[in-house]
Short mmCIF file of C-alpha atoms in Angstrom, two decimals:
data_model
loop_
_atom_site.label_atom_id
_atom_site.label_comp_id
_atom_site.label_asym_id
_atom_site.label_seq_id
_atom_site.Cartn_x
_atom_site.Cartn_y
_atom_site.Cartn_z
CA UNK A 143 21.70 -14.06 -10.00
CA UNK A 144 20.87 -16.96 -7.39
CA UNK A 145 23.65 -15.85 -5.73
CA UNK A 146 23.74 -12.37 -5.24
CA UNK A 147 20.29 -11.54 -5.85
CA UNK A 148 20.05 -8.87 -8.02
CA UNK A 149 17.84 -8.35 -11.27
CA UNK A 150 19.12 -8.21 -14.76
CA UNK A 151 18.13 -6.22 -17.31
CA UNK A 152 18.67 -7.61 -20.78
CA UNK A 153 18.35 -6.89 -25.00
CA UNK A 154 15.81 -10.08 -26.15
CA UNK A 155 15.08 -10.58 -29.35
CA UNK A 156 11.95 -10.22 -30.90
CA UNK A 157 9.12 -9.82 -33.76
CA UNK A 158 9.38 -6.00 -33.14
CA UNK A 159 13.52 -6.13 -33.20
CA UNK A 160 15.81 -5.84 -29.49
CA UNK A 161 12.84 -5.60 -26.53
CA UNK A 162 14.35 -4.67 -23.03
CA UNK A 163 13.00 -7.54 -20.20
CA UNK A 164 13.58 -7.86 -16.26
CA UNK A 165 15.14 -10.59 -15.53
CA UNK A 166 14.58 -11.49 -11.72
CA UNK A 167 15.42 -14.90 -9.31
CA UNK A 168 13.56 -13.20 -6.55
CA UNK A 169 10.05 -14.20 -8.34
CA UNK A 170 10.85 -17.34 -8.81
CA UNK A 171 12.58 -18.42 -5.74
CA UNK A 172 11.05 -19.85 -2.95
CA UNK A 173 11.24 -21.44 0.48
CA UNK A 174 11.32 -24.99 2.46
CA UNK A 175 11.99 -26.56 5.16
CA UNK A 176 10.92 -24.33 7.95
CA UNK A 177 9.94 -27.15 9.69
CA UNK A 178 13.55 -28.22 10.34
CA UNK A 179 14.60 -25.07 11.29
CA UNK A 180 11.80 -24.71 14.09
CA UNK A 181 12.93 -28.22 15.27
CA UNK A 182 16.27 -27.26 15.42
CA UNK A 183 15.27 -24.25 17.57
CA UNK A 184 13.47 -25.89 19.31
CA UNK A 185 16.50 -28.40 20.51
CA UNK A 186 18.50 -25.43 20.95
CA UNK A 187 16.60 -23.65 23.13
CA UNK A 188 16.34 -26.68 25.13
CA UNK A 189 19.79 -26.97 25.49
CA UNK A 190 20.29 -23.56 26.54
CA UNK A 191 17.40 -23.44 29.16
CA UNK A 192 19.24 -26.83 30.63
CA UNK A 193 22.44 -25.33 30.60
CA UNK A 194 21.47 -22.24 32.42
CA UNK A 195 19.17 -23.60 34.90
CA UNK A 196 21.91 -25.89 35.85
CA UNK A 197 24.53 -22.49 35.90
CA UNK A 198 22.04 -20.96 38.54
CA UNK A 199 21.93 -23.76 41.03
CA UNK A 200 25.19 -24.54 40.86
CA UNK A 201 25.62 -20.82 41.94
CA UNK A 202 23.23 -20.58 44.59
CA UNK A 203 26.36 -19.78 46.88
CA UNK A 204 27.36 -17.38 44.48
CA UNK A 205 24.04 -15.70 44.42
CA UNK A 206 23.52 -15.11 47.93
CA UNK A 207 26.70 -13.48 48.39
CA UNK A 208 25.63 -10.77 45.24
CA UNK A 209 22.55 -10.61 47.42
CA UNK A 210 24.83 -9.59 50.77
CA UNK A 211 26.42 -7.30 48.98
CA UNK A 212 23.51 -5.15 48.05
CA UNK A 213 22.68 -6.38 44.31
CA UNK A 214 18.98 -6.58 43.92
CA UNK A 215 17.10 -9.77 42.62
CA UNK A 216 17.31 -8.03 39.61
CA UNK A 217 20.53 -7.15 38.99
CA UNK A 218 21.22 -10.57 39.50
CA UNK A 219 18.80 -11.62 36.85
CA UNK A 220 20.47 -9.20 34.50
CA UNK A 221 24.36 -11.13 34.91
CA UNK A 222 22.38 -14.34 33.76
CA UNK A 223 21.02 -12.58 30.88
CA UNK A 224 24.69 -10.95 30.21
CA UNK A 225 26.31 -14.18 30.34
CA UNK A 226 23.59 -15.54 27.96
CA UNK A 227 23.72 -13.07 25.72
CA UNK A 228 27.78 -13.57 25.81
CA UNK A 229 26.71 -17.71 24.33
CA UNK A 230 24.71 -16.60 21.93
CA UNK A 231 27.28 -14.08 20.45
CA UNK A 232 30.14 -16.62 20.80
CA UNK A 233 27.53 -18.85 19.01
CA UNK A 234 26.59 -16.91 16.46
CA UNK A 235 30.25 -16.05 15.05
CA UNK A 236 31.90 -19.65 15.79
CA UNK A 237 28.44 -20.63 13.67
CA UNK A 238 28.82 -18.34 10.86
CA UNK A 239 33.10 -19.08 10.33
CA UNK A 240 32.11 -23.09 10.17
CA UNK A 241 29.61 -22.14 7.96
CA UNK A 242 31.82 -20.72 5.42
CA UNK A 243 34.06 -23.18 5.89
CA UNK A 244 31.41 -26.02 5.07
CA UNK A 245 30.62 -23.81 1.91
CA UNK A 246 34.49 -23.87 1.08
CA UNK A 247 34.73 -27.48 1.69
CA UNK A 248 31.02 -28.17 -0.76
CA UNK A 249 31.97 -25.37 -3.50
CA UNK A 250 35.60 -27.32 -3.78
CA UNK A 251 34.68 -30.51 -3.53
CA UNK A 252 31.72 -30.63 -5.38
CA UNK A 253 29.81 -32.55 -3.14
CA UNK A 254 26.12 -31.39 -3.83
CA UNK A 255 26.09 -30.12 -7.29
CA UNK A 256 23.58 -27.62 -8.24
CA UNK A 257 23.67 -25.77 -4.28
CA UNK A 258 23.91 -22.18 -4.08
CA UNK A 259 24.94 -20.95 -0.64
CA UNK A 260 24.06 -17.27 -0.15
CA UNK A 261 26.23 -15.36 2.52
CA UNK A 262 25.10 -12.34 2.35
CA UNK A 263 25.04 -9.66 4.72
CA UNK A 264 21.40 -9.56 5.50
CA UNK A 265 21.37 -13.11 5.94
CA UNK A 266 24.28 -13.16 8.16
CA UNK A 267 22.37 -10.48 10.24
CA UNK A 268 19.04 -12.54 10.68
CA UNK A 269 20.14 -15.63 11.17
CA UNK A 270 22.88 -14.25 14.51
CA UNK A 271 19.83 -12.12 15.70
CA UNK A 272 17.49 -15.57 15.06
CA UNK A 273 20.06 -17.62 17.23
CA UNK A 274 20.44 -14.65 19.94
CA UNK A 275 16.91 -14.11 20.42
CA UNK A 276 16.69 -17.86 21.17
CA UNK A 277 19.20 -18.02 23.81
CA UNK A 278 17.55 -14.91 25.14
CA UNK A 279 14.44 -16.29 25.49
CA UNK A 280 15.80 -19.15 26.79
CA UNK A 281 17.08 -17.47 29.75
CA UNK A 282 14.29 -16.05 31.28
CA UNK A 283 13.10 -18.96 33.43
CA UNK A 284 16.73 -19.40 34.81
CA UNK A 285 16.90 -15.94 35.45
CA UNK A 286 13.93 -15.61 37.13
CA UNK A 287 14.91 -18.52 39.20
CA UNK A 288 18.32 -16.71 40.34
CA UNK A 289 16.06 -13.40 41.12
CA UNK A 290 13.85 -15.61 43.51
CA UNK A 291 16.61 -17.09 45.28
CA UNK A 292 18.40 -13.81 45.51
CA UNK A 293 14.87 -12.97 47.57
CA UNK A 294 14.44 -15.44 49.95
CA UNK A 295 12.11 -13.58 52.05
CA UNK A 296 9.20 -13.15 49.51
CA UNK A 297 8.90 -17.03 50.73
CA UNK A 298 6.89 -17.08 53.84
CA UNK A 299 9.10 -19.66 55.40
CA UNK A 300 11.58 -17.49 56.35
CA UNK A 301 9.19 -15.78 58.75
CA UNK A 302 9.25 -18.89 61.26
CA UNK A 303 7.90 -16.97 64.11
CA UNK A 304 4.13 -17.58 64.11
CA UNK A 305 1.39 -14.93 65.76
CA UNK A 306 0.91 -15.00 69.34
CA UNK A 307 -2.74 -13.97 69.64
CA UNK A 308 -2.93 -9.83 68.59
CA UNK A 309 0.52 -9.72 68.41
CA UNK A 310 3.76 -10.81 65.79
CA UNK A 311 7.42 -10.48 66.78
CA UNK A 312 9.28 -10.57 63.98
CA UNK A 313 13.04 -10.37 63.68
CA UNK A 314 14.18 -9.56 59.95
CA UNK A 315 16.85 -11.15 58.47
CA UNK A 316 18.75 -8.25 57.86
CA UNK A 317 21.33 -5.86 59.29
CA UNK A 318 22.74 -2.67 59.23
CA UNK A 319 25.67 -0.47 59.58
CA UNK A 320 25.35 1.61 63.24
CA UNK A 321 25.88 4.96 60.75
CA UNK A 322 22.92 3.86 58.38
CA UNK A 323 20.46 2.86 60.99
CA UNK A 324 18.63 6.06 61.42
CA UNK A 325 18.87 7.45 58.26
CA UNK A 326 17.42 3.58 56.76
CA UNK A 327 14.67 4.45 59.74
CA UNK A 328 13.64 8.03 58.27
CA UNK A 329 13.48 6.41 54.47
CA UNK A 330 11.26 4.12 55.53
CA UNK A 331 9.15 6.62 57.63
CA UNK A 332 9.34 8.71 53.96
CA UNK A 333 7.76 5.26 52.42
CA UNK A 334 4.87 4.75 54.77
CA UNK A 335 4.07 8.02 54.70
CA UNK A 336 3.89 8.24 50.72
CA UNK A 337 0.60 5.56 51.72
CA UNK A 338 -1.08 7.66 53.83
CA UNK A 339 -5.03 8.81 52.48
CA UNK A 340 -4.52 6.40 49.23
CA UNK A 341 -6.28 3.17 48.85
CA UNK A 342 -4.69 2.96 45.78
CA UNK A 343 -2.04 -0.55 46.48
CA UNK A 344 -1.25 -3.42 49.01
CA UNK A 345 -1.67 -0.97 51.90
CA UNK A 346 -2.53 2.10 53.28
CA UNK A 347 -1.24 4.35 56.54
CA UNK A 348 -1.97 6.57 58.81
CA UNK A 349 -0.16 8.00 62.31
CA UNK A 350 3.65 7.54 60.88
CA UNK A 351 6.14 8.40 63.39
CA UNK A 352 10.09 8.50 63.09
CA UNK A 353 11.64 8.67 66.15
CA UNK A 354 14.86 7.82 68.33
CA UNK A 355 14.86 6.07 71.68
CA UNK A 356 18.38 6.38 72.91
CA UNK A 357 20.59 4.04 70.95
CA UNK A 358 17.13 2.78 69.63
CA UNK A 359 15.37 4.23 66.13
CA UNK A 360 11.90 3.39 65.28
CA UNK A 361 9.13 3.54 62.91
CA UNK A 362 5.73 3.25 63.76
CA UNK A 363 2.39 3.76 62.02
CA UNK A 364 -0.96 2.20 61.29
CA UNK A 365 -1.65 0.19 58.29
CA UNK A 366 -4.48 -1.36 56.50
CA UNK A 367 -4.03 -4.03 54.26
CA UNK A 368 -5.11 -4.86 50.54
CA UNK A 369 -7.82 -6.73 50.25
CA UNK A 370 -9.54 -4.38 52.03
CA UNK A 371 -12.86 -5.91 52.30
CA UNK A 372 -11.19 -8.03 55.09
CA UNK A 373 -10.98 -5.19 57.24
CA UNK A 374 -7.53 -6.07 58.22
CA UNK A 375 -5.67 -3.30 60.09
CA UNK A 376 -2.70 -3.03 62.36
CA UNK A 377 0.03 -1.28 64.27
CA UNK A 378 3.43 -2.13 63.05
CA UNK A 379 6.73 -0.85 65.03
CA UNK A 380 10.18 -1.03 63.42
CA UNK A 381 13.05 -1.02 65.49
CA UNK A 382 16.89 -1.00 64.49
CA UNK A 383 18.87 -1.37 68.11
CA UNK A 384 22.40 -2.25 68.57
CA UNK A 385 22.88 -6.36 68.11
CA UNK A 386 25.81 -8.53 69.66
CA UNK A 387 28.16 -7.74 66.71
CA UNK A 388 30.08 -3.90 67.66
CA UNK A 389 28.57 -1.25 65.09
CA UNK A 390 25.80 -3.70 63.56
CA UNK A 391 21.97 -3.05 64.10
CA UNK A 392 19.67 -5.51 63.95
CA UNK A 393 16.01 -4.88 62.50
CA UNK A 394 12.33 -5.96 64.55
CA UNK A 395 9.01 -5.65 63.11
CA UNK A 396 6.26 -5.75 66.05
CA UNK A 397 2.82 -6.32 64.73
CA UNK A 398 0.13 -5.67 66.41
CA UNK A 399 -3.66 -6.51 65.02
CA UNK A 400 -6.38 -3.66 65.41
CA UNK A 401 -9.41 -5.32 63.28
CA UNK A 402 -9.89 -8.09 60.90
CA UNK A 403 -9.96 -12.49 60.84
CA UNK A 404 -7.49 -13.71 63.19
CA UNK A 405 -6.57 -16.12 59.66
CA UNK A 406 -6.51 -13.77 57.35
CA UNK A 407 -4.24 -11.74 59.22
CA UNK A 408 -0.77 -13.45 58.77
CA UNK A 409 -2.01 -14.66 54.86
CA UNK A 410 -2.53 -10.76 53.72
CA UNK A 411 0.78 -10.14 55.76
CA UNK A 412 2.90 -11.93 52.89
CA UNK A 413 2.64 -9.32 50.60
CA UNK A 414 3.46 -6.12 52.80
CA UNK A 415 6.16 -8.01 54.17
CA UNK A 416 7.39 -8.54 50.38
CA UNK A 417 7.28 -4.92 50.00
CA UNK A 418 8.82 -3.82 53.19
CA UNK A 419 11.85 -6.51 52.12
CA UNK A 420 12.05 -4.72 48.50
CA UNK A 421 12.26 -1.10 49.84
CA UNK A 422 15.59 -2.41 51.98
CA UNK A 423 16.90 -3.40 48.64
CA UNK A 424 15.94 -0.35 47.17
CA UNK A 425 18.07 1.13 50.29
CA UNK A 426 21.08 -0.46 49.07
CA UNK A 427 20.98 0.18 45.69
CA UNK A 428 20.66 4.41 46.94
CA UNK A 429 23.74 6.28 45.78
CA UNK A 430 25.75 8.28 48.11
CA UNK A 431 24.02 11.75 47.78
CA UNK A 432 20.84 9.90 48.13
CA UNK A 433 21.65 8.60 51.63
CA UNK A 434 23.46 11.99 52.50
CA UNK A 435 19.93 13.66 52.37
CA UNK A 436 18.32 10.72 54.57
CA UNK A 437 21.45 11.39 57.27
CA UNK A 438 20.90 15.32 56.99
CA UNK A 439 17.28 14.61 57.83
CA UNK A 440 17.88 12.85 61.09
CA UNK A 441 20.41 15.50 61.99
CA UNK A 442 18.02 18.46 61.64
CA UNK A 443 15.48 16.47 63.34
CA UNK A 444 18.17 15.74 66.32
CA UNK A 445 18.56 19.71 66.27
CA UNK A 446 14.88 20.22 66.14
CA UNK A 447 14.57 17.84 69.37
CA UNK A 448 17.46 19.45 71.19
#
C-alpha cells in the first residue's frame, strides 16, 4: 500500500459478523520538506542561469554571424532555449537512472530502514517536467541577452552620426544583394504605406513614393512620430545605391525635420529607427515566393514607366 498506492478492501471482524472496510494510505499520508526542495531549486536554477549567461557571451562571435546570415533576434533566442531544453532532458533521465540506483543501493543495503521510495510513473512525470520547467525558466534572461546582441541597432550608439541642424544622414549598417535592392525598396514602400491615415502606433505617413533613379532606388514619405503631442514630423528618404563592393548596395536614411523640438527630435527617432531595423529582418526571414511578388512588382512598375 505505501508503495503502490492503491486502496484495499478487506473482511473485518465484528459484533454484527465479517463487515467490508476501505483500507486507504492516501488519507493518512502526508507531506514535508518542501522547503528543501524550493532551496534546491532555487540553487539549480542558479546554476543554470550562470551557465547559460556565460554560453551567450562566450558566443557573441557566434551570434553575430547567425545575425549575418539572416536569423532574427529571435530565432536566436529560440537555439538558447533548444539547447536548454536539451540540459534539462539530459538532466532529467541521468537524474531519474541514479535515482533508482540509490534506491537499489538503500533497499539492499538496508541503510534507512522503514523508507519507502515510490517510482511511479506519475511521479517520474512531475518531477522531469519540475526540473525542465526550471531550466526553462532559467533561460530566459540569457536568451534575451543573445536576442539583444543579435540587434545591435535597437542601441542608439550605433547611429554615431549626430543631426546637423534640420537634417540627419544616416548610413545603415546593412547591405544588400544588387538583385534584392529594389524589390527590399518596394516592401518597405508597402510598410510605410500600411501607416498612412492611422494614428494608431510609433508613427504615421503620408506622401509614400517608390521610385528608381538610375542605378539608384528610393523610398520617400512623410512621417509623424509617436508621442504625438510633440508635434514631431519629418521627411525621410531611403536610398539603396551601388557601394564599393561589385553587386552589393548599401542603404542611406536622409532625415529631414518638418516641425517639432530640435531635442526631441533624435530621442523619438530611437524607436522608428528600431522598427525600420526589424522590418529588414523581417525581409530576410521572407521565403522565396514572398520576394518573387516584391521583384514582379518593380518589374510591372518598370513596364508601367517605360
Amino acid at each position: 500500500m505505501p508503495r503502490l498506492r492503491l486502496n484495499l478492501y478487506a473482511a473485518v471482524p465484528s459484533a454484527n459478523g465479517l463487515e467490508v472496510r476501505q483500507f486507504s494510505v492516501l488519507q493518512g499520508s502526508k507531506g514535508a520538506g518542501m522547503g528543501l526542495i524550493l532551496v534546491q531549486l532555487a540553487i539549480a536554477s542558479i546554476f543554470v542561469l550562470n551557465t547559460m549567461v556565460a554560453s551567450v557571451f562566450e558566443r557573441t562571435k557566434e551570434i553575430g554571424i547567425f545575425s549575418a546570415i539572416g536569423l532574427a533576434p529571435n530565432h536566436i533566442a529560440m537555439l538558447f532555449f533548444a539547447e536548454s531544453l536539451v540540459y534539462g532532458v539530459l538532466g532529467a533521465v541521468i537524474g531519474y537512472m541514479a535515482a533508482q540506483a540509490t534506491a537499489k543501493v538503500i533497499v539492499a543495503t538496508g541503510a534507512l530502514p522503514g523508507l519507502t521510495l515510490n517510482f511511479s510513473s506519475t511521479s517520474a512525470v512531475m518531477s522531469a517536467g519540475l526540473v525542465m520547467g526550471v531550466v526553462l525558466l532559467s533561460t530566459i534572461y540569457p536568451a534575451r541577452k543573445a536576442s539583444q546582441i543579435a540587434a545591435p541597432a535597437m542601441n542608439e550608439k550605433v547611429f554615431e552620426t549626430e543631426p546637423e541642424g534640420d537634417d540627419w544622414n544616416l548610413p545603415l549598417p546593412f547591405s544588400i544583394g544588387a538583385e534584392e535592392a529594389a524589390p527590399l525598396m518596394e516592401f518597405l514602400g508597402e510598410w510605410l504605406r500600411a501607416y498612412e491615415e492611422y494614428t494608431i502606433g510609433s508613427f504615421v505617413t503620408a506622401d509614400t513614393v517608390t521610385r528608381r533613379e538610375g542605378e539608384d532606388s528610393v523610398v520617400e514619405a512623410t512621417a509623424w512620430l509617436a508621442p504625438y503631442d510633440l508635434g514631431v514630423s519629418q521627411t525621410l528618404v531611403l536610398t539603396a545605391s551601388p557601394s564599393t563592393v561589385p553587386a552589393v548596395y548599401k542603404l542611406d536614411l536622409t532625415l529631414h525635420r518638418l516641425s517639432g523640438d530640435q531635442d526631441n527630435w533624435p530621442i523619438v527617432n530611437q524607436r522608428f529607427l528600431g522598427d525600420l531595423r526589424r522590418q529588414f529582418l523581417t525581409w530576410r526571414t521572407l521565403e522565396s515566393a514572398e520576394r518573387e511578388k516584391y521583384r514582379s512588382a518593380v518589374i510591372s512598375v518598370g513596364q508601367t514607366s517605360s
